[in-house]
Tab-separated table of C-alpha atoms in Angstrom:
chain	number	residue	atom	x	y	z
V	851	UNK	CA	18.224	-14.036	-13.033
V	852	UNK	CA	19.298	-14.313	-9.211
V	853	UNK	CA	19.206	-17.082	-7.581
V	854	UNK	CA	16.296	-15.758	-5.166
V	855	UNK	CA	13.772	-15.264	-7.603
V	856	UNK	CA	11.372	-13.526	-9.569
V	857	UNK	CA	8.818	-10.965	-8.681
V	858	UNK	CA	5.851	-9.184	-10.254
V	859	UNK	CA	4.548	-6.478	-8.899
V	860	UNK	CA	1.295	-5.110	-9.680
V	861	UNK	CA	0.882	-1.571	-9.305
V	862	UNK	CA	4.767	-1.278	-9.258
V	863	UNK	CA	4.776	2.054	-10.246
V	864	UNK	CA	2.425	3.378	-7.060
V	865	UNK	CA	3.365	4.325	-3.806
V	866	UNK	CA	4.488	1.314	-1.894
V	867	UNK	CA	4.427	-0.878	-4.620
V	868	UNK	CA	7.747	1.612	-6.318
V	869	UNK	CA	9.495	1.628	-2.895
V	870	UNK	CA	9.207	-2.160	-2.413
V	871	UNK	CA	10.550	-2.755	-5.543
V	872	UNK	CA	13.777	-0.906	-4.243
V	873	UNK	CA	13.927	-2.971	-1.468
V	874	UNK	CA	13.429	-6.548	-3.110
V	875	UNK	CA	15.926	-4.917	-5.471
V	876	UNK	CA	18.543	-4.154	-2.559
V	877	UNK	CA	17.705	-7.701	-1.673
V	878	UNK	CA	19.087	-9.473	-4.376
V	879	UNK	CA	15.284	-10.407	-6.032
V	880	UNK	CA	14.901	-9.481	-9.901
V	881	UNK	CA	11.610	-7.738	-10.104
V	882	UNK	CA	8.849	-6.992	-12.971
V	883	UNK	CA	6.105	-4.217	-12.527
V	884	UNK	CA	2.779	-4.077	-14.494
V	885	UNK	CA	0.977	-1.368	-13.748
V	886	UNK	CA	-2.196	0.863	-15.763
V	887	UNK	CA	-0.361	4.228	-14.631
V	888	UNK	CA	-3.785	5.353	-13.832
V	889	UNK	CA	-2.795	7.096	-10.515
V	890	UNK	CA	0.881	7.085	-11.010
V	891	UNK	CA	3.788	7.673	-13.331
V	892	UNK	CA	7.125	5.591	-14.797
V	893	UNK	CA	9.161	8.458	-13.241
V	894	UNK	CA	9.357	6.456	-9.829
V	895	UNK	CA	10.611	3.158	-11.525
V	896	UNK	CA	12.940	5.255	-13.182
V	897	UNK	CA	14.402	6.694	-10.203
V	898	UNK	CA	14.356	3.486	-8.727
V	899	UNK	CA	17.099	2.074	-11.198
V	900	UNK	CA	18.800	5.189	-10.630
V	901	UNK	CA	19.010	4.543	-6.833
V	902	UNK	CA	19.645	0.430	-7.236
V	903	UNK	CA	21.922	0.704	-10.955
V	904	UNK	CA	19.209	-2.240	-11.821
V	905	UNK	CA	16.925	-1.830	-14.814
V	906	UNK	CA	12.988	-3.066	-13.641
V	907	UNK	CA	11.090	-4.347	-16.720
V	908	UNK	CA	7.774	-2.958	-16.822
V	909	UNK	CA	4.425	-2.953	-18.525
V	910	UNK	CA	1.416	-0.746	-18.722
V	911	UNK	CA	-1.190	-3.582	-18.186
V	912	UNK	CA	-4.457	-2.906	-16.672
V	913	UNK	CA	-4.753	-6.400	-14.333
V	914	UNK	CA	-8.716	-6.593	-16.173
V	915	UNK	CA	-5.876	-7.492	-19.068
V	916	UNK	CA	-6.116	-10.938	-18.763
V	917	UNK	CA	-4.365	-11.828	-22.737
V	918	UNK	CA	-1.987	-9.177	-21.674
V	919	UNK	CA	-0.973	-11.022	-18.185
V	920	UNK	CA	-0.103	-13.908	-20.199
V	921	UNK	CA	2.039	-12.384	-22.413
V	922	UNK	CA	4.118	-11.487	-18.986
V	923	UNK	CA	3.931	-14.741	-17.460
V	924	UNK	CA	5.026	-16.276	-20.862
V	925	UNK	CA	8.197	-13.630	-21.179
V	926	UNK	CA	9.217	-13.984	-17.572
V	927	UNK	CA	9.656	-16.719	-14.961
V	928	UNK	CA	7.935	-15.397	-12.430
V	929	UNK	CA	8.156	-16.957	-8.762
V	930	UNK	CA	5.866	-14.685	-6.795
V	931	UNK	CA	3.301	-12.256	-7.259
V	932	UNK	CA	3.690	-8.903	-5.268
V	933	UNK	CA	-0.069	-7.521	-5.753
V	934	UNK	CA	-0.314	-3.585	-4.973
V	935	UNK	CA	-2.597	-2.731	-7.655
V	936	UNK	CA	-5.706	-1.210	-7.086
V	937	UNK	CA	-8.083	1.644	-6.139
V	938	UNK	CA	-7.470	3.526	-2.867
V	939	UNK	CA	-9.355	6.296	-1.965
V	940	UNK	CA	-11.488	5.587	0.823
V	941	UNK	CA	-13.983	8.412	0.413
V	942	UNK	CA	-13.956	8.175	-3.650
V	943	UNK	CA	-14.883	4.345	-2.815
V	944	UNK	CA	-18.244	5.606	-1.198
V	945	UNK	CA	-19.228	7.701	-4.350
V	946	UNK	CA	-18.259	5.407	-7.141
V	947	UNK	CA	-18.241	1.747	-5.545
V	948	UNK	CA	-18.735	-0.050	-8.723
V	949	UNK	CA	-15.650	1.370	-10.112
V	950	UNK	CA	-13.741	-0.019	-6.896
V	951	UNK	CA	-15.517	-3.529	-7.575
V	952	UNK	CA	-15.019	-4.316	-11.010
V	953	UNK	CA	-11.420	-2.930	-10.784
V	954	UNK	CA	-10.515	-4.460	-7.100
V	955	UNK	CA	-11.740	-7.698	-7.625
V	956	UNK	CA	-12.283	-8.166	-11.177
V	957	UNK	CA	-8.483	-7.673	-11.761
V	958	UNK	CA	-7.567	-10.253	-8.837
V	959	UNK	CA	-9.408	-12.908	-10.280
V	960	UNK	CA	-7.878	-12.541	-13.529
V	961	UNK	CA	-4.374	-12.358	-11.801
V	962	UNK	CA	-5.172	-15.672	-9.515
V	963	UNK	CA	-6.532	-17.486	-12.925
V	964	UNK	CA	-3.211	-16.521	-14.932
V	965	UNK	CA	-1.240	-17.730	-11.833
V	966	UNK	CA	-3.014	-20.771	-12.043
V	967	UNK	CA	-2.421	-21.775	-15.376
V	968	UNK	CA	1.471	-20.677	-15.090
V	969	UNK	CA	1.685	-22.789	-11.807
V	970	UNK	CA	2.528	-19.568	-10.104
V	971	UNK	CA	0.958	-20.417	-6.246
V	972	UNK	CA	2.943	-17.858	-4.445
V	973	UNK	CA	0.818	-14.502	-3.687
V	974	UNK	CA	1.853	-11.504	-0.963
V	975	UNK	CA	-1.796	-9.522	-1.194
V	976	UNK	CA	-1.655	-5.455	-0.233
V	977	UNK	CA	-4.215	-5.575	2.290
V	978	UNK	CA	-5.537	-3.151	5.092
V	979	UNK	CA	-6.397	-2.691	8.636
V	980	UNK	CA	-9.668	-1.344	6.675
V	981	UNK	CA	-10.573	-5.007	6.562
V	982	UNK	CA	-11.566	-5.346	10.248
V	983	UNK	CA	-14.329	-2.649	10.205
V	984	UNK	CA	-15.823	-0.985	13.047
V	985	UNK	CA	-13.544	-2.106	16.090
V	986	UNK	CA	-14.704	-4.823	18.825
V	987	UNK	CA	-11.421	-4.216	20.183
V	988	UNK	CA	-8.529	-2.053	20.016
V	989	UNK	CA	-5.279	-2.406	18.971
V	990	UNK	CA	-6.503	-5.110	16.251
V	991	UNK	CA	-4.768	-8.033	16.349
V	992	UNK	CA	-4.657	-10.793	13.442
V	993	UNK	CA	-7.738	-12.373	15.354
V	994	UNK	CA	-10.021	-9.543	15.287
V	995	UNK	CA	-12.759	-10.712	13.144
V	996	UNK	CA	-12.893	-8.790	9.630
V	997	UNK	CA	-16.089	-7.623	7.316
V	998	UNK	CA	-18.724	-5.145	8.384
V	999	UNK	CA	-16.093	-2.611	6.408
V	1000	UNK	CA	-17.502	0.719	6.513
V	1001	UNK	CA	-16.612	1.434	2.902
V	1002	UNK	CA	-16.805	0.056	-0.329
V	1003	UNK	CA	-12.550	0.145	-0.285
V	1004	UNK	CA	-12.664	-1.404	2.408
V	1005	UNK	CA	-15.268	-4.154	1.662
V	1006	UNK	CA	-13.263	-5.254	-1.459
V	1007	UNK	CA	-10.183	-5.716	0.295
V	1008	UNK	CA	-12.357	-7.832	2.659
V	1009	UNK	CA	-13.568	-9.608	-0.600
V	1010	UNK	CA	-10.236	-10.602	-1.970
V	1011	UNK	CA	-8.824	-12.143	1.215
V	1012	UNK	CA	-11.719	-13.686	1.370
V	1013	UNK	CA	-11.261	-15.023	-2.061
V	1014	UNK	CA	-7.852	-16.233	-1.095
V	1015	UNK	CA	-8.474	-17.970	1.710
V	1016	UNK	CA	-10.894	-19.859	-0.064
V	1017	UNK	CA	-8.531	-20.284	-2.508
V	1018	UNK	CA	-6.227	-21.943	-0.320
V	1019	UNK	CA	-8.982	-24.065	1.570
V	1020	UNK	CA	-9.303	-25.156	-2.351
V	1021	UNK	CA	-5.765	-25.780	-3.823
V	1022	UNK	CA	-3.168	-25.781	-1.000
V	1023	UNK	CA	-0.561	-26.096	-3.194
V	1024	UNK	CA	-0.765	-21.893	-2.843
V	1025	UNK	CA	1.232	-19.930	-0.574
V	1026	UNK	CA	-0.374	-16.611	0.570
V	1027	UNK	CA	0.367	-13.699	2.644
V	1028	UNK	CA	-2.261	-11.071	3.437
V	1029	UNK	CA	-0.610	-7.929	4.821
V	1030	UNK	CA	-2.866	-5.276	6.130
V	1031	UNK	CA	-1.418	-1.873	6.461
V	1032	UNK	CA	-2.259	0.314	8.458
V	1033	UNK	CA	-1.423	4.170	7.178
V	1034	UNK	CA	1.551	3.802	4.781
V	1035	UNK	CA	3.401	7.531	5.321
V	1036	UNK	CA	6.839	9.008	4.687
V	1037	UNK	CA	9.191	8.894	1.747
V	1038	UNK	CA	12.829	7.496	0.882
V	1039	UNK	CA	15.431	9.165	2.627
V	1040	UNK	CA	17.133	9.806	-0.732
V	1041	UNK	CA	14.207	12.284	-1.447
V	1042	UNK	CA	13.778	10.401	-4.849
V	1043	UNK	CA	10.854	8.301	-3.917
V	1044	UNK	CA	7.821	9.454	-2.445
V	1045	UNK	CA	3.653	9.818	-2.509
V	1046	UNK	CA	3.078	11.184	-5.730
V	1047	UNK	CA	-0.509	11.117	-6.185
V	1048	UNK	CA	-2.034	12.181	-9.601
V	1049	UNK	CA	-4.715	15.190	-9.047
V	1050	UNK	CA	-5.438	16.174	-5.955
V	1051	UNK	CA	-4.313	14.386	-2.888
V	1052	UNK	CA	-6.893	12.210	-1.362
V	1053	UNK	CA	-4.698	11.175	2.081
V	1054	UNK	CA	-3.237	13.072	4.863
V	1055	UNK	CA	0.164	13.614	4.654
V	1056	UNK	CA	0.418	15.018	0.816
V	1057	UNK	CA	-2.250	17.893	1.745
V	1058	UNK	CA	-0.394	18.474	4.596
V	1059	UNK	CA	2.787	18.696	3.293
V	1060	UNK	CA	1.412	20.859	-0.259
V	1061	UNK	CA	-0.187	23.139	2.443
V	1062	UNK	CA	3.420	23.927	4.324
V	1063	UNK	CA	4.669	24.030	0.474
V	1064	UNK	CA	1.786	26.752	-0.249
V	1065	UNK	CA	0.403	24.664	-3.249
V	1066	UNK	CA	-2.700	24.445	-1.155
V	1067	UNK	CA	-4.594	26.528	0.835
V	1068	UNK	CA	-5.356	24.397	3.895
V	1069	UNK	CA	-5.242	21.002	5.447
V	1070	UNK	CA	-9.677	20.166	5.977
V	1071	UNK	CA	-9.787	17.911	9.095
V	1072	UNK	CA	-12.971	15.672	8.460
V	1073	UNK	CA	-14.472	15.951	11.791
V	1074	UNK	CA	-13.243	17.031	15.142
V	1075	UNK	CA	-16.572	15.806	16.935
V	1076	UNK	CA	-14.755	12.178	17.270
V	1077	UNK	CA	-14.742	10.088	20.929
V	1078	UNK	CA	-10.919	10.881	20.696
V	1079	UNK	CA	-8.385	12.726	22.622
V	1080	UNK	CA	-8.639	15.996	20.821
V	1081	UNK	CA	-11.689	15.153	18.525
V	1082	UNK	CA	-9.921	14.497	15.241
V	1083	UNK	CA	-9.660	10.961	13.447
V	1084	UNK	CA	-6.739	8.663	15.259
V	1085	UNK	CA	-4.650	5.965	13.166
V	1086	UNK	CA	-1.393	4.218	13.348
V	1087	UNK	CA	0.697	5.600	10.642
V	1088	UNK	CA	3.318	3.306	9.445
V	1089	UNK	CA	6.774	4.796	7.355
V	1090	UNK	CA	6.345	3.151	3.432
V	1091	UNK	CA	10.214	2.004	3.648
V	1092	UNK	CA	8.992	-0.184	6.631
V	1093	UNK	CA	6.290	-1.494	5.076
V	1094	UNK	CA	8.131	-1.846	2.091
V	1095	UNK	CA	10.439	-3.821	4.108
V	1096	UNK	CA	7.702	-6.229	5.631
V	1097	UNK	CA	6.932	-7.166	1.964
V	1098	UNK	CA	10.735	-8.891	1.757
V	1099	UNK	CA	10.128	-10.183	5.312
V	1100	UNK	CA	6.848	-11.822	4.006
V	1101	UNK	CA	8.919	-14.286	1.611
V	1102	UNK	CA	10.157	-15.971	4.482
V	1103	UNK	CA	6.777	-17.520	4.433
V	1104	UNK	CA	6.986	-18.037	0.787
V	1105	UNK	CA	10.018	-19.802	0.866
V	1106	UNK	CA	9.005	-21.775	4.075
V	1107	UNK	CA	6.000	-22.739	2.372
V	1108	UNK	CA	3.822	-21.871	5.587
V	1109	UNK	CA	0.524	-21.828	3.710
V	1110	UNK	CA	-1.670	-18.789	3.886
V	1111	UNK	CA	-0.453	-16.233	6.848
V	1112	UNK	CA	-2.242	-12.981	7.866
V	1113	UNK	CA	-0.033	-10.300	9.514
V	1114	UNK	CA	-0.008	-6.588	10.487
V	1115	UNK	CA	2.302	-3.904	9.144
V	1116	UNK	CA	2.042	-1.013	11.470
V	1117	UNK	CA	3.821	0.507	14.532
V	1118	UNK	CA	1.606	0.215	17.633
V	1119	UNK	CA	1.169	3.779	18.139
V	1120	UNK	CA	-1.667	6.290	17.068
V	1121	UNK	CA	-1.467	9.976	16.497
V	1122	UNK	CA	-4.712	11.909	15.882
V	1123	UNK	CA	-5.005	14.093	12.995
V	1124	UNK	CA	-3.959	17.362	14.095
V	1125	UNK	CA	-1.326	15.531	16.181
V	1126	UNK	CA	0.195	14.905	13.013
V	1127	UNK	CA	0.081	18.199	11.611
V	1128	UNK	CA	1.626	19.716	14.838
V	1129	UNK	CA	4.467	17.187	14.241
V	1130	UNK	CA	5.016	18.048	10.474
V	1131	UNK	CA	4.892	21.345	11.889
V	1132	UNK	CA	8.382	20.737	14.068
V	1133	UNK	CA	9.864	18.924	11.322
V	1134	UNK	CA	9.859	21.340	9.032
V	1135	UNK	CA	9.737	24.630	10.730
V	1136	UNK	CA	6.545	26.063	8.700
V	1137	UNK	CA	2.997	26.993	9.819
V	1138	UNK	CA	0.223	24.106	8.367
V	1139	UNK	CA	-2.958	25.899	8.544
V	1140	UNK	CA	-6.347	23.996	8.787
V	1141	UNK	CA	-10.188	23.637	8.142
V	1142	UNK	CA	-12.293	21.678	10.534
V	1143	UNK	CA	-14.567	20.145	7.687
V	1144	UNK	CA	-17.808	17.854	7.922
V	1145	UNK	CA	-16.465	13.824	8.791
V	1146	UNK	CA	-16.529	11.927	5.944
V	1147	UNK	CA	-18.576	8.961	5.007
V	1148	UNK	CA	-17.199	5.526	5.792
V	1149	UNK	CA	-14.166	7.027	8.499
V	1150	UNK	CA	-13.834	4.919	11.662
V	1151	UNK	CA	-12.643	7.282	14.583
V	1152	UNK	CA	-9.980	5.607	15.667
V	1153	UNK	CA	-7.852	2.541	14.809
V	1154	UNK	CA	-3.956	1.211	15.675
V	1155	UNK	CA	-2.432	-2.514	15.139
V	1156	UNK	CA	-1.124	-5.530	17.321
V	1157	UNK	CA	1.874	-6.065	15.607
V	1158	UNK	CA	3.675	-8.639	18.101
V	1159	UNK	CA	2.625	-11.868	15.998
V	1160	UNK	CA	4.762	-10.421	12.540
V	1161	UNK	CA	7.841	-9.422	15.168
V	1162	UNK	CA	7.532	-13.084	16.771
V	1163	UNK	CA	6.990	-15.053	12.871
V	1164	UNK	CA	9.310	-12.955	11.021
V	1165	UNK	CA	11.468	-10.773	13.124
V	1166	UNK	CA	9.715	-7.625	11.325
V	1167	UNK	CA	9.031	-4.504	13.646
V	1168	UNK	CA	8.382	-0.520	12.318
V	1169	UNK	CA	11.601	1.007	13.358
V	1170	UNK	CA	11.192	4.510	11.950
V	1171	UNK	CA	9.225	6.643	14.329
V	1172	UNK	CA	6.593	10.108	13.535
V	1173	UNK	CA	9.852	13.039	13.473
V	1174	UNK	CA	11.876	10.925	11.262
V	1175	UNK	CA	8.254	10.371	8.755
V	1176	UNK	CA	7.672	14.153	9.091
V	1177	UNK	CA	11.306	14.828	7.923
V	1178	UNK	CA	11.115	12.199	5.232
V	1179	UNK	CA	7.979	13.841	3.611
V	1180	UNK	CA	9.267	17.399	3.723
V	1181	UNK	CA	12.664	16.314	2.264
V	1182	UNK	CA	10.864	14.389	-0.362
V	1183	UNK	CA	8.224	17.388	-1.126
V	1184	UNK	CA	10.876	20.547	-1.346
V	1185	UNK	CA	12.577	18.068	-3.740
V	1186	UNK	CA	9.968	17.306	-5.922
V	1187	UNK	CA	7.552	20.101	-5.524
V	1188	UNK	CA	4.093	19.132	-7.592
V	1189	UNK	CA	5.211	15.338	-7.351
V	1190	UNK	CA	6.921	13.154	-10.103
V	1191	UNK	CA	6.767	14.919	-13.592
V	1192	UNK	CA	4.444	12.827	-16.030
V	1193	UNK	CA	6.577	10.105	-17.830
V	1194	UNK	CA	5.470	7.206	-20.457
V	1195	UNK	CA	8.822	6.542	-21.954
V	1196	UNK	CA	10.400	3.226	-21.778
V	1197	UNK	CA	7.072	1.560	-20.587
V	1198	UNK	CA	6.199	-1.555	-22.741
V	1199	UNK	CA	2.414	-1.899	-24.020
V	1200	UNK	CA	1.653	-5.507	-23.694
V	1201	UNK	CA	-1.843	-4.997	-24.312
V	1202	UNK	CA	-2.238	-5.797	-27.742
């Protein structure tokens, strides 16, 4: 084990959770994923330890799991808990919000009570700017007051850092870090990472880029009837690596032992919807056609971050700007056209 550390990470396999992994990797933290694979695959852990030469232990543990969490904490001495897992479609959340509660916060209490009783007080939470609802103000800064979510996504992330700060109030012996995101986008420069979303693609930047790749039809814009420059939804989209990067900033509070800390991951900046398709567009020289569809229930029209207080704490700023995101996703989709083939090798089943 290195002297830094131990990490779990739930929902290792996903998105950000697989690319942050790489980074605590390149870091010099030993890491351990649990994940249910139920929107992802092994094949990005995989290519991980092909990237870093490190191998990640990982289980296929739903966090509702609790005997199963044990059996992790018991095998490994685990110093923090990276927690990614969880259900993320905003516009699913709306149709099948029970789903998003008992999984959401049903598997974060179980993960908080297993810390407990392993003495395990040190929590970075995947939050998101979804928290702060309909905007009082704009960009959101850390002091914008949260709840009044507009979806049911949105409300349990709202729960659970609720839950944590009471948590804290409670036992300050914990050290917590809520990070809210705001748009994670973009894919490792190696092309060997990426957004690889099982079915069909319920954010932005995958239709888009299947569209340029022809395995869709068309990008559908919900709405163009917003108060925004051009009518079409406007959010601060934030490069994964980054983010993935403000995750290894964050244990600067761990190891500082600051208490509980709320920061934003974003950039600042806010591109509307077909903004963003014009500049996949120019990155990678193909036609994106669209449909202007009805809005969607539970979208806010427009939303983009404060981000001074994480640059003045931790020294953390969003250095990778929209062409180089653009480029990153096209690289990453020609590559791996359809996404990460299905894998379950190699994956331990701590579940029974």
């Amino acid at each position: 084990m290195s002297s830094k550390g131990c990490i779990l990470a739930t929902g290792g396999t996903g998105y950000v959770g697989s690319h942050t992994v790489l980074e605590l990797i390149e870091a010099g933290y030993d890491t351990v994923v649990v994940d249910n694979l139920s929107n992802s695959t092994l094949e990005s852990l995989n290519r991980v330890e092909e990237l870093t030469g490190v191998k990640v232990p990982a289980y296929t543990i739903d966090l509702l799991d609790k005997e199963g969490l044990r059996k992790i904490f018991s095998k490994h001495k685990i110093t923090c808990v990276m927690h990614f897992a969880g259900f993320k479609a905003v516009g699913r959340s709306v149709h099948i919000p029970l789903q998003y509660f008992r999984n959401n916060l049903g598997g974060t209490i179980n993960l908080l009570e297993v810390m407990d009783e392993f003495k395990v007080y040190n929590m970075i939470f995947s939050s998101s700017a979804t928290v702060y609802g309909e905007p009082e103000y704009l960009p959101f800064d850390e002091k914008h007051k949260t709840g009044g979510c507009t979806n049911p996504y949105g409300k349990t992330k709202f729960f659970i850092e609720e839950m944590m700060k009471d948590l804290f109030a409670a036992a300050p012996q914990w050290n917590i870090v809520l990070l809210r995101y705001f748009n994670p986008i973009g894919a490792h420069k190696s092309g060997r990472l990426g957004e690889s979303p099982i079915g069909k693609p319920h954010n932005l930047m995958p239709n888009i880029s299947k569209v340029a790749a022809k395995e869709l039809e068309c990008v559908s814009v919900f709405g163009d009837d917003f108060d925004t420059k051009d009518g079409t939804g406007v959010r601060d989209y934030t490069h994964v690596v980054d983010l993935a990067k403000g995750h290894v900033a964050a244990l600067a509070v761990i190891d500082k032992k600051w208490g509980l800390k709320i920061y934003n991951l974003g950039t600042g900046k806010a591109y509307s919807v077909l903004e963003m398709i014009k500049a996949f567009e120019k990155a990678s020289g193909v036609n994106v056609p669209y449909k202007i569809a009805p809005r969607r229930a539970g979208d806010l029209p427009t939303f983009w971050s404060d981000v001074s207080l994480v640059k003045k704490e931790l020294g953390w700023v969003a250095d990778k700007g929209l062409d180089e995101m653009c480029e990153d996703i096209w690289r990453w989709q020609k590559m791996n056209p359809g996404g990460y083939p299905g894998c379950s090798n190699g994956i331990q089943d701590m579940s029974s």
